[in-house]
PDB file of C-alpha atoms in Angstrom:
ATOM      1  CA  MET A 235      82.217  -0.078 185.798  1.00 68.00           C
ATOM      2  CA  THR A 236      85.967  -1.399 186.697  1.00 80.00           C
ATOM      3  CA  ASP A 237      87.352  -4.082 185.435  1.00 88.00           C
ATOM      4  CA  ARG A 238      86.518  -6.148 187.751  1.00 88.00           C
ATOM      5  CA  SER A 239      82.903  -5.771 188.107  1.00 87.00           C
ATOM      6  CA  PHE A 240      82.960  -6.011 184.774  1.00 90.00           C
ATOM      7  CA  ARG A 241      85.158  -9.326 185.409  1.00 94.00           C
ATOM      8  CA  LEU A 242      82.887 -10.029 188.436  1.00 92.00           C
ATOM      9  CA  LEU A 243      78.850 -10.177 186.058  1.00 93.00           C
ATOM     10  CA  SER A 244      80.537 -11.997 183.258  1.00 96.00           C
ATOM     11  CA  ARG A 245      81.309 -15.045 185.518  1.00 96.00           C
ATOM     12  CA  GLN A 246      77.928 -14.668 187.392  1.00 96.00           C
ATOM     13  CA  GLN A 247      76.536 -14.441 183.830  1.00 97.00           C
ATOM     14  CA  ARG A 248      78.490 -18.195 183.191  1.00 98.00           C
ATOM     15  CA  LEU A 249      77.384 -19.438 186.325  1.00 97.00           C
ATOM     16  CA  ASP A 250      73.773 -19.015 185.370  1.00 97.00           C
ATOM     17  CA  GLU A 251      74.203 -21.124 182.371  1.00 98.00           C
ATOM     18  CA  GLN A 252      75.896 -24.201 183.678  1.00 98.00           C
ATOM     19  CA  LEU A 253      73.233 -23.773 186.561  1.00 98.00           C
ATOM     20  CA  GLN A 254      70.518 -23.602 183.555  1.00 98.00           C
ATOM     21  CA  ARG A 255      72.284 -27.048 181.779  1.00 98.00           C
ATOM     22  CA  GLU A 256      73.138 -28.706 184.816  1.00 98.00           C
ATOM     23  CA  ARG A 257      69.189 -28.260 186.179  1.00 97.00           C
ATOM     24  CA  ALA A 258      67.908 -29.333 183.227  1.00 98.00           C
ATOM     25  CA  ARG A 259      69.357 -32.569 183.285  1.00 97.00           C
ATOM     26  CA  ALA A 260      67.322 -36.095 183.715  1.00 97.00           C
ATOM     27  CA  ALA A 261      69.494 -36.410 187.425  1.00 97.00           C
ATOM     28  CA  PRO A 262      71.017 -33.141 188.560  1.00 97.00           C
ATOM     29  CA  ASP A 263      73.981 -32.644 190.678  1.00 97.00           C
ATOM     30  CA  ARG A 264      72.949 -32.259 193.932  1.00 98.00           C
ATOM     31  CA  ILE A 265      76.390 -31.798 195.174  1.00 98.00           C
ATOM     32  CA  ARG A 266      77.156 -29.860 191.731  1.00 97.00           C
ATOM     33  CA  LEU A 267      74.060 -27.222 192.298  1.00 98.00           C
ATOM     34  CA  PHE A 268      75.031 -26.692 195.047  1.00 98.00           C
ATOM     35  CA  ARG A 269      79.333 -25.426 194.473  1.00 98.00           C
ATOM     36  CA  LEU A 270      77.641 -23.249 191.735  1.00 98.00           C
ATOM     37  CA  GLN A 271      74.595 -21.710 193.830  1.00 98.00           C
ATOM     38  CA  ARG A 272      78.159 -21.011 196.261  1.00 98.00           C
ATOM     39  CA  LEU A 273      79.815 -19.512 193.877  1.00 97.00           C
ATOM     40  CA  LYS A 274      77.819 -17.155 192.847  1.00 96.00           C
ATOM     41  CA  LEU A 275      76.651 -16.329 196.106  1.00 97.00           C
ATOM     42  CA  ILE A 276      80.524 -15.046 196.873  1.00 96.00           C
ATOM     43  CA  ILE A 277      80.540 -12.863 193.367  1.00 95.00           C
ATOM     44  CA  LYS A 278      77.189 -11.655 194.083  1.00 92.00           C
ATOM     45  CA  ASP A 279      78.711 -10.738 197.897  1.00 93.00           C
ATOM     46  CA  GLN A 280      81.936  -9.523 195.725  1.00 92.00           C
ATOM     47  CA  LEU A 281      79.954  -7.208 193.561  1.00 90.00           C
ATOM     48  CA  ASN A 282      77.730  -5.611 196.059  1.00 89.00           C
ATOM     49  CA  ARG A 283      81.431  -4.278 198.090  1.00 88.00           C
ATOM     50  CA  LEU A 284      82.634  -2.938 194.756  1.00 85.00           C
ATOM     51  CA  ILE A 285      79.751  -0.443 194.938  1.00 74.00           C
ATOM     52  CA  PRO A 286      80.473   2.787 196.778  1.00 68.00           C
ATOM     53  CA  GLN A 287      77.606   3.759 199.628  1.00 55.00           C
ATOM     54  CA  ALA A 288      77.069   7.381 197.996  1.00 43.00           C
ATOM     55  CA  LEU A 289      75.058   5.439 195.616  1.00 62.00           C
ATOM     56  CA  THR A 290      72.606   3.822 197.858  1.00 61.00           C
ATOM     57  CA  PRO A 291      69.526   6.584 198.159  1.00 62.00           C
ATOM     58  CA  MET A 292      70.647   8.091 202.001  1.00 55.00           C
ATOM     59  CA  ALA A 293      66.907   6.459 202.985  1.00 54.00           C
ATOM     60  CA  ALA A 294      68.511   2.880 202.504  1.00 57.00           C
ATOM     61  CA  ARG A 295      71.029   3.737 204.384  1.00 52.00           C
TER      62      ARG A 295
END
């Protein structure tokens, strides 16, 4: 695992925790939820780009 992928995974975990806390509030801030979810998707896309194509199974190509 590269340093960059480790940092992205750590950031994604922190975003998950923030999302859970926000959802648990009596009146969750919908704009904050949207922003956190969007950031999480951006990180997911970045992580997917880091995975080399050589590691994907031939059937998935």
